[in-house]
Amino acid sequence: MRHWTLDDIPWGAFDPARVDPELLRAIKAAALVEGNADDYVRYLKNVFGGDAAFCAAADQWGAEENQHGAALARWCELADPSFSYEQAMARFRANFRLPLDVTASVRGSLAGELITRCVVECGTSSFYSAIRDATDEPVLKAVAHKIAGDEFRHYKLFETHLRRYQPREGLSLVRRLRLAIGRVQEASDDELAMAYWCANQPPEPYDRKRHSDAYAARAWRLYRFGHVQRGVGMALKAVGLNPQGRLSALLARFGYRFLAWKAARLELA
Ligand SMILES: [Fe+2]
Ligand SMILES: [Fe+2]
């Protein structure tokens, strides 16, 4: 199947009256993280150097993530003509770098690396599904719909490779759970917070907590229960647990309540 291109997006349907300026701030940050995919490809190819099939898949994956960045950037520049993606990306690259000089996964194992990749794609597929369902700006809706579809496929891609590596490495359930929970917690690390700061250039200096909260305040209010439920199910499946069992239902309810509570507490500062 042909992968979509920027020409498949109905840019002419853009409606400036339907742009939510607070959501725009979060999308600018997301565009930078997506557009930084080349570094992730380098990192993954360093780590999976002996696996030609995986390295080829990583190249294709990176091309798609870069396209997400380009599509979101174009929408941001339509919505805010004063925004320069190129300049924002230069600021982001100057301030945030992945560990590229490694040859082994920072997760301690290849199966572990793939579990965390699955968790990331759970997060992105839920996030773009939530944007698609929350916005009534037609171009952003179309972009988010295309990206969400890719993110679900990316999850499947990493999960397929995880099924090859997990039997070889035999990571225990506790270790798999720890890796998945640890990666969820990393959502409040520097990457998104720095992207938010670089993309929006608030007057104050960078502060991880403050700008992580600023991003979360705009992103988390978009989620409906179904988005959280699906994301939780996918994450549990990657860990090797039943995606539709009682634990999944419990975590989805708890996760959704937590997100809603946190979003209500965080100010749109
Ligand atoms: Fe993406
Ligand atoms: Fe992805």
PDB file of C-alpha atoms and ligand atoms in Angstrom:
ATOM      1  CA  MET A   1       0.000   0.000   0.000  1.00  0.00           C
ATOM      2  CA  ARG A   2       1.295   3.454  -0.915  1.00  0.00           C
ATOM      3  CA  HIS A   3       2.232   5.514   2.118  1.00  0.00           C
ATOM      4  CA  TRP A   4       0.518   8.905   2.290  1.00  0.00           C
ATOM      5  CA  THR A   5       2.364  12.117   1.424  1.00  0.00           C
ATOM      6  CA  LEU A   6       1.830  15.770   2.284  1.00  0.00           C
ATOM      7  CA  ASP A   7      -0.083  16.088  -1.019  1.00  0.00           C
ATOM      8  CA  ASP A   8      -2.814  13.863   0.424  1.00  0.00           C
ATOM      9  CA  ILE A   9      -3.664  16.492   3.060  1.00  0.00           C
ATOM     10  CA  PRO A  10      -6.472  18.949   2.102  1.00  0.00           C
ATOM     11  CA  TRP A  11      -4.440  22.064   2.979  1.00  0.00           C
ATOM     12  CA  GLY A  12      -6.959  24.324   1.165  1.00  0.00           C
ATOM     13  CA  ALA A  13      -9.609  23.416   3.751  1.00  0.00           C
ATOM     14  CA  PHE A  14      -7.637  25.135   6.536  1.00  0.00           C
ATOM     15  CA  ASP A  15      -9.944  27.199   8.768  1.00  0.00           C
ATOM     16  CA  PRO A  16      -8.060  29.693  10.980  1.00  0.00           C
ATOM     17  CA  ALA A  17     -11.202  30.369  13.037  1.00  0.00           C
ATOM     18  CA  ARG A  18     -11.119  26.774  14.281  1.00  0.00           C
ATOM     19  CA  VAL A  19      -7.529  26.811  15.546  1.00  0.00           C
ATOM     20  CA  ASP A  20      -7.259  26.341  19.310  1.00  0.00           C
ATOM     21  CA  PRO A  21      -4.198  28.459  20.224  1.00  0.00           C
ATOM     22  CA  GLU A  22      -3.413  26.319  23.272  1.00  0.00           C
ATOM     23  CA  LEU A  23      -3.510  23.108  21.250  1.00  0.00           C
ATOM     24  CA  LEU A  24      -1.317  24.819  18.657  1.00  0.00           C
ATOM     25  CA  ARG A  25       1.396  25.245  21.319  1.00  0.00           C
ATOM     26  CA  ALA A  26       1.382  21.509  22.042  1.00  0.00           C
ATOM     27  CA  ILE A  27       1.409  20.638  18.330  1.00  0.00           C
ATOM     28  CA  LYS A  28       4.458  22.851  17.760  1.00  0.00           C
ATOM     29  CA  ALA A  29       6.305  20.843  20.420  1.00  0.00           C
ATOM     30  CA  ALA A  30       5.135  17.513  18.975  1.00  0.00           C
ATOM     31  CA  ALA A  31       6.338  18.578  15.506  1.00  0.00           C
ATOM     32  CA  LEU A  32       9.873  19.047  16.852  1.00  0.00           C
ATOM     33  CA  VAL A  33       9.979  15.656  18.551  1.00  0.00           C
ATOM     34  CA  GLU A  34       8.640  13.945  15.411  1.00  0.00           C
ATOM     35  CA  GLY A  35      11.093  15.765  13.189  1.00  0.00           C
ATOM     36  CA  ASN A  36      14.040  14.669  15.312  1.00  0.00           C
ATOM     37  CA  ALA A  37      13.625  11.057  14.141  1.00  0.00           C
ATOM     38  CA  ASP A  38      16.976  10.813  12.331  1.00  0.00           C
ATOM     39  CA  ASP A  39      18.763  10.675  15.675  1.00  0.00           C
ATOM     40  CA  TYR A  40      16.508   7.833  16.817  1.00  0.00           C
ATOM     41  CA  VAL A  41      17.188   5.935  13.599  1.00  0.00           C
ATOM     42  CA  ARG A  42      20.930   6.319  14.182  1.00  0.00           C
ATOM     43  CA  TYR A  43      20.580   5.170  17.757  1.00  0.00           C
ATOM     44  CA  LEU A  44      18.439   2.139  16.805  1.00  0.00           C
ATOM     45  CA  LYS A  45      20.796   1.148  13.984  1.00  0.00           C
ATOM     46  CA  ASN A  46      23.756   1.364  16.380  1.00  0.00           C
ATOM     47  CA  VAL A  47      21.972  -0.838  18.857  1.00  0.00           C
ATOM     48  CA  PHE A  48      20.508  -3.369  16.365  1.00  0.00           C
ATOM     49  CA  GLY A  49      23.586  -3.251  14.113  1.00  0.00           C
ATOM     50  CA  GLY A  50      23.612  -6.993  13.343  1.00  0.00           C
ATOM     51  CA  ASP A  51      19.939  -7.171  12.406  1.00  0.00           C
ATOM     52  CA  ALA A  52      19.604  -6.090   8.755  1.00  0.00           C
ATOM     53  CA  ALA A  53      15.815  -6.593   8.633  1.00  0.00           C
ATOM     54  CA  PHE A  54      15.315  -4.411  11.684  1.00  0.00           C
ATOM     55  CA  CYS A  55      17.704  -1.709  10.400  1.00  0.00           C
ATOM     56  CA  ALA A  56      15.782  -1.515   7.088  1.00  0.00           C
ATOM     57  CA  ALA A  57      12.518  -1.221   9.020  1.00  0.00           C
ATOM     58  CA  ALA A  58      14.060   1.495  11.217  1.00  0.00           C
ATOM     59  CA  ASP A  59      14.940   3.549   8.121  1.00  0.00           C
ATOM     60  CA  GLN A  60      11.347   3.387   6.854  1.00  0.00           C
ATOM     61  CA  TRP A  61      10.016   4.125  10.344  1.00  0.00           C
ATOM     62  CA  GLY A  62      12.277   7.189  10.613  1.00  0.00           C
ATOM     63  CA  ALA A  63      11.138   8.489   7.222  1.00  0.00           C
ATOM     64  CA  GLU A  64       7.523   8.262   8.385  1.00  0.00           C
ATOM     65  CA  GLU A  65       8.243  10.013  11.698  1.00  0.00           C
ATOM     66  CA  ASN A  66      10.024  12.800   9.837  1.00  0.00           C
ATOM     67  CA  GLN A  67       6.990  13.159   7.617  1.00  0.00           C
ATOM     68  CA  HIS A  68       4.833  13.520  10.731  1.00  0.00           C
ATOM     69  CA  GLY A  69       7.095  16.381  11.773  1.00  0.00           C
ATOM     70  CA  ALA A  70       6.816  17.985   8.317  1.00  0.00           C
ATOM     71  CA  ALA A  71       3.005  17.701   8.198  1.00  0.00           C
ATOM     72  CA  LEU A  72       2.558  19.096  11.716  1.00  0.00           C
ATOM     73  CA  ALA A  73       5.077  21.854  10.989  1.00  0.00           C
ATOM     74  CA  ARG A  74       3.210  22.919   7.871  1.00  0.00           C
ATOM     75  CA  TRP A  75      -0.046  23.064   9.825  1.00  0.00           C
ATOM     76  CA  CYS A  76       1.640  25.115  12.605  1.00  0.00           C
ATOM     77  CA  GLU A  77       3.050  27.572  10.056  1.00  0.00           C
ATOM     78  CA  LEU A  78      -0.426  27.945   8.509  1.00  0.00           C
ATOM     79  CA  ALA A  79      -1.972  28.516  11.925  1.00  0.00           C
ATOM     80  CA  ASP A  80       0.791  30.883  13.060  1.00  0.00           C
ATOM     81  CA  PRO A  81       2.727  32.497  10.195  1.00  0.00           C
ATOM     82  CA  SER A  82       5.253  33.897  12.708  1.00  0.00           C
ATOM     83  CA  PHE A  83       6.319  30.331  13.593  1.00  0.00           C
ATOM     84  CA  SER A  84       9.430  29.000  11.838  1.00  0.00           C
ATOM     85  CA  TYR A  85       9.791  25.235  12.155  1.00  0.00           C
ATOM     86  CA  GLU A  86      13.343  25.409  10.862  1.00  0.00           C
ATOM     87  CA  GLN A  87      14.415  27.901  13.515  1.00  0.00           C
ATOM     88  CA  ALA A  88      12.543  26.073  16.283  1.00  0.00           C
ATOM     89  CA  MET A  89      14.164  22.784  15.210  1.00  0.00           C
ATOM     90  CA  ALA A  90      17.624  24.391  15.245  1.00  0.00           C
ATOM     91  CA  ARG A  91      16.982  25.541  18.844  1.00  0.00           C
ATOM     92  CA  PHE A  92      15.753  22.067  19.799  1.00  0.00           C
ATOM     93  CA  ARG A  93      18.757  20.308  18.252  1.00  0.00           C
ATOM     94  CA  ALA A  94      21.109  22.686  20.045  1.00  0.00           C
ATOM     95  CA  ASN A  95      19.492  21.896  23.385  1.00  0.00           C
ATOM     96  CA  PHE A  96      18.500  18.246  23.226  1.00  0.00           C
ATOM     97  CA  ARG A  97      20.532  15.278  21.970  1.00  0.00           C
ATOM     98  CA  LEU A  98      20.046  11.543  22.301  1.00  0.00           C
ATOM     99  CA  PRO A  99      22.990   9.327  23.330  1.00  0.00           C
ATOM    100  CA  LEU A 100      24.298   8.519  19.823  1.00  0.00           C
ATOM    101  CA  ASP A 101      27.717   7.139  20.711  1.00  0.00           C
ATOM    102  CA  VAL A 102      26.351   3.906  22.184  1.00  0.00           C
ATOM    103  CA  THR A 103      26.369   0.426  20.653  1.00  0.00           C
ATOM    104  CA  ALA A 104      24.156  -1.240  23.262  1.00  0.00           C
ATOM    105  CA  SER A 105      20.608  -0.277  24.209  1.00  0.00           C
ATOM    106  CA  VAL A 106      20.295   2.146  27.113  1.00  0.00           C
ATOM    107  CA  ARG A 107      17.514  -0.251  28.252  1.00  0.00           C
ATOM    108  CA  GLY A 108      20.023  -3.034  28.905  1.00  0.00           C
ATOM    109  CA  SER A 109      18.651  -5.455  26.299  1.00  0.00           C
ATOM    110  CA  LEU A 110      17.203  -5.481  22.804  1.00  0.00           C
ATOM    111  CA  ALA A 111      13.850  -6.883  23.889  1.00  0.00           C
ATOM    112  CA  GLY A 112      13.804  -4.128  26.509  1.00  0.00           C
ATOM    113  CA  GLU A 113      14.517  -1.538  23.844  1.00  0.00           C
ATOM    114  CA  LEU A 114      11.593  -2.854  21.792  1.00  0.00           C
ATOM    115  CA  ILE A 115       9.223  -2.796  24.789  1.00  0.00           C
ATOM    116  CA  THR A 116       9.981   0.894  25.313  1.00  0.00           C
ATOM    117  CA  ARG A 117       9.533   1.578  21.566  1.00  0.00           C
ATOM    118  CA  CYS A 118       6.113  -0.101  21.775  1.00  0.00           C
ATOM    119  CA  VAL A 119       5.195   2.073  24.768  1.00  0.00           C
ATOM    120  CA  VAL A 120       6.180   5.215  22.847  1.00  0.00           C
ATOM    121  CA  GLU A 121       3.989   4.193  19.908  1.00  0.00           C
ATOM    122  CA  CYS A 122       1.096   3.467  22.322  1.00  0.00           C
ATOM    123  CA  GLY A 123       1.496   7.035  23.532  1.00  0.00           C
ATOM    124  CA  THR A 124       1.715   8.610  20.089  1.00  0.00           C
ATOM    125  CA  SER A 125      -1.157   6.588  18.596  1.00  0.00           C
ATOM    126  CA  SER A 126      -3.376   7.612  21.537  1.00  0.00           C
ATOM    127  CA  PHE A 127      -2.235  11.224  21.349  1.00  0.00           C
ATOM    128  CA  TYR A 128      -2.973  11.696  17.646  1.00  0.00           C
ATOM    129  CA  SER A 129      -6.262   9.809  17.950  1.00  0.00           C
ATOM    130  CA  ALA A 130      -7.186  12.204  20.766  1.00  0.00           C
ATOM    131  CA  ILE A 131      -6.248  15.231  18.626  1.00  0.00           C
ATOM    132  CA  ARG A 132      -8.200  13.865  15.648  1.00  0.00           C
ATOM    133  CA  ASP A 133     -11.294  13.464  17.844  1.00  0.00           C
ATOM    134  CA  ALA A 134     -10.892  16.763  19.734  1.00  0.00           C
ATOM    135  CA  THR A 135     -10.240  19.263  16.956  1.00  0.00           C
ATOM    136  CA  ASP A 136     -12.775  20.591  14.496  1.00  0.00           C
ATOM    137  CA  GLU A 137     -10.110  22.276  12.361  1.00  0.00           C
ATOM    138  CA  PRO A 138     -10.368  20.156   9.190  1.00  0.00           C
ATOM    139  CA  VAL A 139      -6.688  20.118   8.194  1.00  0.00           C
ATOM    140  CA  LEU A 140      -5.405  19.218  11.658  1.00  0.00           C
ATOM    141  CA  LYS A 141      -8.082  16.512  11.848  1.00  0.00           C
ATOM    142  CA  ALA A 142      -6.860  15.037   8.557  1.00  0.00           C
ATOM    143  CA  VAL A 143      -3.181  15.226   9.579  1.00  0.00           C
ATOM    144  CA  ALA A 144      -3.862  13.655  12.991  1.00  0.00           C
ATOM    145  CA  HIS A 145      -5.911  10.887  11.368  1.00  0.00           C
ATOM    146  CA  LYS A 146      -3.058   9.967   9.007  1.00  0.00           C
ATOM    147  CA  ILE A 147      -0.432  10.121  11.751  1.00  0.00           C
ATOM    148  CA  ALA A 148      -2.506   8.076  14.220  1.00  0.00           C
ATOM    149  CA  GLY A 149      -2.788   5.314  11.605  1.00  0.00           C
ATOM    150  CA  ASP A 150       0.999   5.301  11.165  1.00  0.00           C
ATOM    151  CA  GLU A 151       1.597   5.183  14.921  1.00  0.00           C
ATOM    152  CA  PHE A 152      -0.608   2.083  15.269  1.00  0.00           C
ATOM    153  CA  ARG A 153       1.406   0.421  12.504  1.00  0.00           C
ATOM    154  CA  HIS A 154       4.661   1.463  14.200  1.00  0.00           C
ATOM    155  CA  TYR A 155       3.481  -0.201  17.381  1.00  0.00           C
ATOM    156  CA  LYS A 156       2.805  -3.398  15.427  1.00  0.00           C
ATOM    157  CA  LEU A 157       6.216  -3.167  13.757  1.00  0.00           C
ATOM    158  CA  PHE A 158       8.116  -2.971  17.069  1.00  0.00           C
ATOM    159  CA  GLU A 159       5.859  -5.586  18.638  1.00  0.00           C
ATOM    160  CA  THR A 160       6.597  -8.005  15.782  1.00  0.00           C
ATOM    161  CA  HIS A 161      10.339  -7.624  16.366  1.00  0.00           C
ATOM    162  CA  LEU A 162       9.815  -7.887  20.127  1.00  0.00           C
ATOM    163  CA  ARG A 163       8.226 -11.330  19.552  1.00  0.00           C
ATOM    164  CA  ARG A 164      11.517 -12.411  17.930  1.00  0.00           C
ATOM    165  CA  TYR A 165      13.764 -11.063  20.688  1.00  0.00           C
ATOM    166  CA  GLN A 166      11.785 -11.829  23.842  1.00  0.00           C
ATOM    167  CA  PRO A 167      12.089 -15.666  23.557  1.00  0.00           C
ATOM    168  CA  ARG A 168      15.873 -15.296  23.093  1.00  0.00           C
ATOM    169  CA  GLU A 169      16.368 -12.921  25.993  1.00  0.00           C
ATOM    170  CA  GLY A 170      13.626 -14.171  28.285  1.00  0.00           C
ATOM    171  CA  LEU A 171      13.096 -10.929  30.214  1.00  0.00           C
ATOM    172  CA  SER A 172      11.047 -11.567  33.340  1.00  0.00           C
ATOM    173  CA  LEU A 173       7.578 -10.078  33.673  1.00  0.00           C
ATOM    174  CA  VAL A 174       8.797  -7.803  36.472  1.00  0.00           C
ATOM    175  CA  ARG A 175      11.589  -6.461  34.261  1.00  0.00           C
ATOM    176  CA  ARG A 176       9.227  -5.962  31.299  1.00  0.00           C
ATOM    177  CA  LEU A 177       6.763  -4.123  33.516  1.00  0.00           C
ATOM    178  CA  ARG A 178       9.533  -1.975  34.989  1.00  0.00           C
ATOM    179  CA  LEU A 179      10.735  -0.989  31.530  1.00  0.00           C
ATOM    180  CA  ALA A 180       7.222  -0.093  30.379  1.00  0.00           C
ATOM    181  CA  ILE A 181       6.395   1.920  33.514  1.00  0.00           C
ATOM    182  CA  GLY A 182       9.797   3.623  33.374  1.00  0.00           C
ATOM    183  CA  ARG A 183       9.197   4.700  29.781  1.00  0.00           C
ATOM    184  CA  VAL A 184       5.758   6.099  30.647  1.00  0.00           C
ATOM    185  CA  GLN A 185       7.389   8.141  33.421  1.00  0.00           C
ATOM    186  CA  GLU A 186       9.976   9.475  30.971  1.00  0.00           C
ATOM    187  CA  ALA A 187       7.164  11.404  29.277  1.00  0.00           C
ATOM    188  CA  SER A 188       7.917  14.146  31.804  1.00  0.00           C
ATOM    189  CA  ASP A 189      11.666  14.118  31.078  1.00  0.00           C
ATOM    190  CA  ASP A 190      13.456  16.738  29.010  1.00  0.00           C
ATOM    191  CA  GLU A 191      12.427  15.784  25.481  1.00  0.00           C
ATOM    192  CA  LEU A 192       8.852  17.098  25.337  1.00  0.00           C
ATOM    193  CA  ALA A 193       9.489  19.849  27.880  1.00  0.00           C
ATOM    194  CA  MET A 194      12.466  21.158  25.902  1.00  0.00           C
ATOM    195  CA  ALA A 195      10.541  20.845  22.632  1.00  0.00           C
ATOM    196  CA  TYR A 196       7.740  22.905  24.178  1.00  0.00           C
ATOM    197  CA  TRP A 197      10.170  25.574  25.303  1.00  0.00           C
ATOM    198  CA  CYS A 198      12.045  25.694  21.968  1.00  0.00           C
ATOM    199  CA  ALA A 199       8.847  25.770  19.917  1.00  0.00           C
ATOM    200  CA  ASN A 200       6.992  28.392  21.940  1.00  0.00           C
ATOM    201  CA  GLN A 201       9.813  30.539  23.267  1.00  0.00           C
ATOM    202  CA  PRO A 202       8.156  31.642  26.506  1.00  0.00           C
ATOM    203  CA  PRO A 203       9.867  34.619  28.175  1.00  0.00           C
ATOM    204  CA  GLU A 204      11.184  32.594  31.120  1.00  0.00           C
ATOM    205  CA  PRO A 205      14.274  30.345  30.969  1.00  0.00           C
ATOM    206  CA  TYR A 206      13.873  26.607  30.424  1.00  0.00           C
ATOM    207  CA  ASP A 207      12.575  24.711  33.416  1.00  0.00           C
ATOM    208  CA  ARG A 208      11.897  20.988  32.981  1.00  0.00           C
ATOM    209  CA  LYS A 209       9.006  20.763  35.444  1.00  0.00           C
ATOM    210  CA  ARG A 210       7.354  23.973  34.374  1.00  0.00           C
ATOM    211  CA  HIS A 211       7.529  23.276  30.631  1.00  0.00           C
ATOM    212  CA  SER A 212       6.689  19.609  30.998  1.00  0.00           C
ATOM    213  CA  ASP A 213       3.550  20.717  32.859  1.00  0.00           C
ATOM    214  CA  ALA A 214       2.843  23.363  30.214  1.00  0.00           C
ATOM    215  CA  TYR A 215       2.898  20.682  27.527  1.00  0.00           C
ATOM    216  CA  ALA A 216       0.869  18.217  29.605  1.00  0.00           C
ATOM    217  CA  ALA A 217      -1.759  20.838  30.443  1.00  0.00           C
ATOM    218  CA  ARG A 218      -2.485  21.230  26.730  1.00  0.00           C
ATOM    219  CA  ALA A 219      -2.149  17.591  25.706  1.00  0.00           C
ATOM    220  CA  TRP A 220      -3.833  15.646  28.470  1.00  0.00           C
ATOM    221  CA  ARG A 221      -7.149  17.483  28.360  1.00  0.00           C
ATOM    222  CA  LEU A 222      -7.720  16.075  24.864  1.00  0.00           C
ATOM    223  CA  TYR A 223      -7.966  12.447  25.947  1.00  0.00           C
ATOM    224  CA  ARG A 224     -11.247  10.597  26.183  1.00  0.00           C
ATOM    225  CA  PHE A 225     -11.639   7.303  27.997  1.00  0.00           C
ATOM    226  CA  GLY A 226     -11.429   5.251  24.787  1.00  0.00           C
ATOM    227  CA  HIS A 227      -8.004   6.695  23.913  1.00  0.00           C
ATOM    228  CA  VAL A 228      -6.582   5.767  27.313  1.00  0.00           C
ATOM    229  CA  GLN A 229      -8.252   2.337  27.232  1.00  0.00           C
ATOM    230  CA  ARG A 230      -6.742   1.455  23.876  1.00  0.00           C
ATOM    231  CA  GLY A 231      -3.286   2.755  24.832  1.00  0.00           C
ATOM    232  CA  VAL A 232      -3.276   0.790  28.089  1.00  0.00           C
ATOM    233  CA  GLY A 233      -4.371  -2.402  26.289  1.00  0.00           C
ATOM    234  CA  MET A 234      -1.598  -2.053  23.713  1.00  0.00           C
ATOM    235  CA  ALA A 235       1.048  -1.397  26.396  1.00  0.00           C
ATOM    236  CA  LEU A 236      -0.046  -4.461  28.377  1.00  0.00           C
ATOM    237  CA  LYS A 237       0.069  -6.585  25.223  1.00  0.00           C
ATOM    238  CA  ALA A 238       3.654  -5.467  24.601  1.00  0.00           C
ATOM    239  CA  VAL A 239       4.556  -6.486  28.136  1.00  0.00           C
ATOM    240  CA  GLY A 240       2.920  -9.888  27.546  1.00  0.00           C
ATOM    241  CA  LEU A 241      -0.245  -9.393  29.585  1.00  0.00           C
ATOM    242  CA  ASN A 242      -3.890  -9.704  28.528  1.00  0.00           C
ATOM    243  CA  PRO A 243      -4.892  -6.436  26.805  1.00  0.00           C
ATOM    244  CA  GLN A 244      -8.570  -7.042  27.621  1.00  0.00           C
ATOM    245  CA  GLY A 245      -8.392  -8.489  31.111  1.00  0.00           C
ATOM    246  CA  ARG A 246      -9.374  -7.040  34.498  1.00  0.00           C
ATOM    247  CA  LEU A 247      -5.974  -5.428  35.035  1.00  0.00           C
ATOM    248  CA  SER A 248      -6.330  -3.624  31.728  1.00  0.00           C
ATOM    249  CA  ALA A 249      -9.818  -2.342  32.630  1.00  0.00           C
ATOM    250  CA  LEU A 250      -8.577  -1.210  36.059  1.00  0.00           C
ATOM    251  CA  LEU A 251      -5.517   0.565  34.698  1.00  0.00           C
ATOM    252  CA  ALA A 252      -7.542   2.264  31.963  1.00  0.00           C
ATOM    253  CA  ARG A 253     -10.039   3.614  34.525  1.00  0.00           C
ATOM    254  CA  PHE A 254      -7.290   4.725  36.881  1.00  0.00           C
ATOM    255  CA  GLY A 255      -5.192   6.182  34.044  1.00  0.00           C
ATOM    256  CA  TYR A 256      -8.080   8.130  32.605  1.00  0.00           C
ATOM    257  CA  ARG A 257      -9.079   9.553  36.007  1.00  0.00           C
ATOM    258  CA  PHE A 258      -5.486  10.488  36.763  1.00  0.00           C
ATOM    259  CA  LEU A 259      -5.086  12.228  33.400  1.00  0.00           C
ATOM    260  CA  ALA A 260      -8.346  14.135  33.790  1.00  0.00           C
ATOM    261  CA  TRP A 261      -7.453  15.139  37.373  1.00  0.00           C
ATOM    262  CA  LYS A 262      -3.940  16.237  36.402  1.00  0.00           C
ATOM    263  CA  ALA A 263      -5.158  18.152  33.345  1.00  0.00           C
ATOM    264  CA  ALA A 264      -7.703  20.012  35.497  1.00  0.00           C
ATOM    265  CA  ARG A 265      -5.018  20.936  38.045  1.00  0.00           C
ATOM    266  CA  LEU A 266      -2.451  22.178  35.570  1.00  0.00           C
ATOM    267  CA  GLU A 267      -2.924  25.733  34.521  1.00  0.00           C
ATOM    268  CA  LEU A 268      -2.561  26.799  30.911  1.00  0.00           C
ATOM    269  CA  ALA A 269       0.333  29.037  31.950  1.00  0.00           C
TER     270      ALA A 269
HETATM  271 FE    FE B   1       5.139   9.991  14.750  1.00  0.00          FE
HETATM  272 FE    FE B   2       5.645   6.369  15.457  1.00  0.00          FE
END
